[in-house]
Coordinates of N, CA, C and O in Angstrom, one line a residue:
M1 N 9.4 18.3 9.7 CA 10.2 18.4 8.5 C 10.2 19.8 8.0 O 9.2 20.4 7.8
S2 N 11.4 20.3 7.8 CA 11.5 21.7 7.3 C 11.2 21.8 5.8 O 11.2 20.7 5.1
Q3 N 10.9 22.9 5.3 CA 10.7 23.1 3.9 C 11.9 22.7 3.1 O 11.8 22.1 2.0
K4 N 13.1 23.0 3.6 CA 14.3 22.7 2.9 C 14.5 21.1 2.7 O 14.8 20.6 1.7
T5 N 14.2 20.4 3.8 CA 14.2 19.0 3.8 C 13.2 18.4 2.9 O 13.4 17.4 2.1
F6 N 12.0 18.9 2.9 CA 10.9 18.5 2.0 C 11.3 18.7 0.6 O 11.1 17.8 -0.2
D7 N 11.8 19.8 0.2 CA 12.2 20.1 -1.1 C 13.3 19.2 -1.6 O 13.3 18.7 -2.7
A8 N 14.2 18.9 -0.7 CA 15.3 18.0 -1.0 C 14.8 16.6 -1.3 O 15.3 15.9 -2.2
C9 N 13.8 16.2 -0.5 CA 13.2 14.9 -0.7 C 12.5 14.8 -2.1 O 12.7 13.8 -2.8
L10 N 11.9 15.8 -2.5 CA 11.2 15.8 -3.8 C 12.2 15.8 -5.0 O 11.9 15.3 -6.0
Q11 N 13.4 16.3 -4.7 CA 14.4 16.3 -5.8 C 15.3 15.1 -5.8 O 16.2 15.0 -6.6
N12 N 15.1 14.2 -4.8 CA 16.0 13.0 -4.7 C 15.6 11.9 -5.7 O 14.7 11.1 -5.5
D13 N 16.3 11.9 -6.8 CA 16.0 11.0 -7.9 C 16.2 9.5 -7.5 O 15.4 8.6 -7.9
D14 N 17.2 9.2 -6.7 CA 17.5 7.9 -6.2 C 16.3 7.4 -5.4 O 15.9 6.2 -5.6
L15 N 15.8 8.2 -4.5 CA 14.7 7.8 -3.6 C 13.5 7.6 -4.5 O 12.7 6.6 -4.3
R16 N 13.2 8.5 -5.4 CA 12.0 8.3 -6.3 C 12.1 7.0 -7.1 O 11.1 6.3 -7.2
D17 N 13.3 6.7 -7.6 CA 13.5 5.4 -8.4 C 13.2 4.2 -7.5 O 12.6 3.2 -7.9
K18 N 13.6 4.3 -6.2 CA 13.4 3.1 -5.3 C 11.9 3.0 -5.0 O 11.4 1.9 -4.9
V19 N 11.2 4.1 -4.8 CA 9.7 4.0 -4.6 C 9.0 3.5 -5.8 O 8.2 2.6 -5.7
Y20 N 9.4 3.9 -7.0 CA 8.8 3.3 -8.2 C 9.1 1.8 -8.4 O 8.3 1.1 -8.8
K21 N 10.3 1.4 -8.0 CA 10.7 0.0 -8.1 C 9.7 -0.9 -7.2 O 9.3 -1.9 -7.6
V22 N 9.5 -0.4 -6.0 CA 8.6 -1.1 -5.0 C 7.2 -1.1 -5.6 O 6.5 -2.1 -5.6
H23 N 6.8 0.0 -6.1 CA 5.4 0.1 -6.7 C 5.3 -0.8 -7.9 O 4.3 -1.6 -7.9
D24 N 6.2 -0.9 -8.8 CA 6.2 -1.8 -9.9 C 6.2 -3.2 -9.5 O 5.4 -4.0 -10.1
R25 N 7.0 -3.6 -8.5 CA 7.0 -5.0 -8.0 C 5.6 -5.4 -7.4 O 5.1 -6.5 -7.7
A26 N 5.0 -4.5 -6.7 CA 3.7 -4.8 -6.1 C 2.7 -4.9 -7.2 O 1.8 -5.8 -7.1
A27 N 2.7 -4.1 -8.2 CA 1.8 -4.2 -9.3 C 1.9 -5.5 -10.0 O 1.0 -6.2 -10.3
E28 N 3.2 -5.9 -10.3 CA 3.4 -7.1 -11.1 C 3.2 -8.4 -10.3 O 2.6 -9.3 -10.7
K29 N 3.8 -8.4 -9.1 CA 3.7 -9.7 -8.3 C 2.4 -9.9 -7.6 O 1.9 -11.0 -7.6
F30 N 1.7 -8.9 -7.1 CA 0.5 -9.0 -6.4 C -0.7 -8.4 -7.1 O -1.8 -8.5 -6.5
G31 N -0.6 -7.8 -8.2 CA -1.7 -7.2 -8.9 C -2.3 -6.0 -8.2 O -3.5 -5.7 -8.4
L32 N -1.5 -5.3 -7.5 CA -1.9 -4.1 -6.8 C -2.1 -3.0 -7.7 O -1.2 -2.6 -8.5
T33 N -3.3 -2.4 -7.7 CA -3.5 -1.2 -8.6 C -4.1 0.0 -7.9 O -4.3 1.0 -8.5
S34 N -4.3 -0.2 -6.6 CA -4.9 0.9 -5.8 C -4.6 0.7 -4.3 O -4.2 -0.4 -3.9
T35 N -4.8 1.8 -3.6 CA -4.6 1.7 -2.1 C -5.9 2.3 -1.6 O -6.6 3.1 -2.2
P36 N -6.3 1.7 -0.5 CA -5.7 0.6 0.2 C -6.0 -0.7 -0.4 O -7.1 -0.8 -1.1
T37 N -5.2 -1.7 -0.3 CA -5.4 -3.0 -0.7 C -5.1 -3.9 0.5 O -4.0 -3.8 1.1
F38 N -6.0 -4.8 0.8 CA -5.8 -5.8 1.9 C -5.8 -7.2 1.4 O -6.6 -7.5 0.4
F39 N -5.0 -8.0 1.9 CA -5.0 -9.5 1.6 C -5.5 -10.1 2.9 O -4.8 -10.1 3.9
I40 N -6.6 -10.7 2.9 CA -7.2 -11.4 4.1 C -7.4 -12.9 3.7 O -8.3 -13.2 2.9
N41 N -6.6 -13.7 4.4 CA -6.7 -15.1 4.1 C -6.5 -15.5 2.6 O -7.2 -16.3 2.1
G42 N -5.6 -14.7 2.0 CA -5.3 -15.0 0.6 C -6.3 -14.3 -0.4 O -6.1 -14.4 -1.6
K43 N -7.3 -13.6 0.1 CA -8.2 -12.9 -0.8 C -7.9 -11.4 -0.8 O -7.8 -10.8 0.2
K44 N -7.9 -10.8 -2.0 CA -7.6 -9.4 -2.2 C -8.8 -8.6 -2.0 O -9.8 -8.9 -2.7
K45 N -8.7 -7.6 -1.2 CA -9.8 -6.6 -1.0 C -9.2 -5.2 -1.3 O -8.2 -4.8 -0.7
T46 N -9.8 -4.5 -2.2 CA -9.3 -3.2 -2.5 C -10.3 -2.1 -2.1 O -11.5 -2.3 -2.0
G47 N -9.8 -0.9 -1.9 CA -10.6 0.2 -1.5 C -10.9 0.3 -0.1 O -10.4 -0.5 0.7
E48 N -11.7 1.3 0.3 CA -12.0 1.5 1.7 C -12.8 0.4 2.3 O -13.7 -0.1 1.6
I49 N -12.5 0.0 3.5 CA -13.2 -1.0 4.2 C -13.6 -0.4 5.5 O -12.7 0.0 6.3
T50 N -14.9 -0.3 5.8 CA -15.3 0.2 7.1 C -14.9 -0.7 8.2 O -14.7 -1.9 8.0
P51 N -14.8 -0.2 9.4 CA -14.5 -1.1 10.6 C -15.5 -2.3 10.7 O -15.1 -3.4 11.0
D52 N -16.7 -2.0 10.5 CA -17.7 -3.1 10.5 C -17.5 -4.1 9.4 O -17.6 -5.3 9.7
A53 N -17.3 -3.7 8.2 CA -17.0 -4.6 7.1 C -15.8 -5.4 7.4 O -15.7 -6.6 7.1
L54 N -14.7 -4.8 7.9 CA -13.5 -5.5 8.2 C -13.7 -6.5 9.3 O -13.2 -7.7 9.2
A55 N -14.5 -6.2 10.3 CA -14.8 -7.1 11.4 C -15.6 -8.4 10.8 O -15.3 -9.5 11.2
K56 N -16.5 -8.1 9.8 CA -17.2 -9.3 9.2 C -16.2 -10.2 8.5 O -16.5 -11.4 8.4
L57 N -15.2 -9.6 7.9 CA -14.2 -10.5 7.2 C -13.3 -11.2 8.2 O -12.9 -12.3 7.9
L58 N -12.9 -10.5 9.2 CA -11.9 -11.1 10.1 C -12.4 -11.9 11.3 O -11.8 -12.9 11.6
D59 N -13.6 -11.6 11.8 CA -14.2 -12.3 12.9 C -14.2 -13.8 12.7 O -13.8 -14.6 13.6
P60 N -14.7 -14.3 11.6 CA -14.8 -15.8 11.4 C -13.4 -16.4 11.4 O -13.2 -17.5 11.8
L61 N -12.4 -15.7 10.9 CA -11.0 -16.2 10.9 C -10.4 -16.2 12.3 O -9.6 -17.1 12.6
L62 N -10.8 -15.3 13.1 CA -10.2 -15.2 14.5 C -10.9 -16.2 15.4 O -10.2 -16.6 16.4
K63 N -12.1 -16.7 15.1 CA -12.7 -17.7 16.0 C -12.1 -19.1 15.8 O -12.4 -19.9 16.6
G64 N -11.3 -19.2 14.8 CA -10.6 -20.5 14.6 C -11.3 -21.4 13.7 O -11.1 -22.5 13.4

């Protein structure tokens, strides 16, 4: 991405408004307040999850 393209992106009010709309919908509908946020089997997990911690959450679900 060139500097000119980057600067144009930052100045694009329509794009910014669309990003905010998606952000606001996620906050209202799903209660998202931070990234990363994961939904695992209907349970919300926020913040960093190590690969080992993620495996502990997913492995029981993958075994059926």
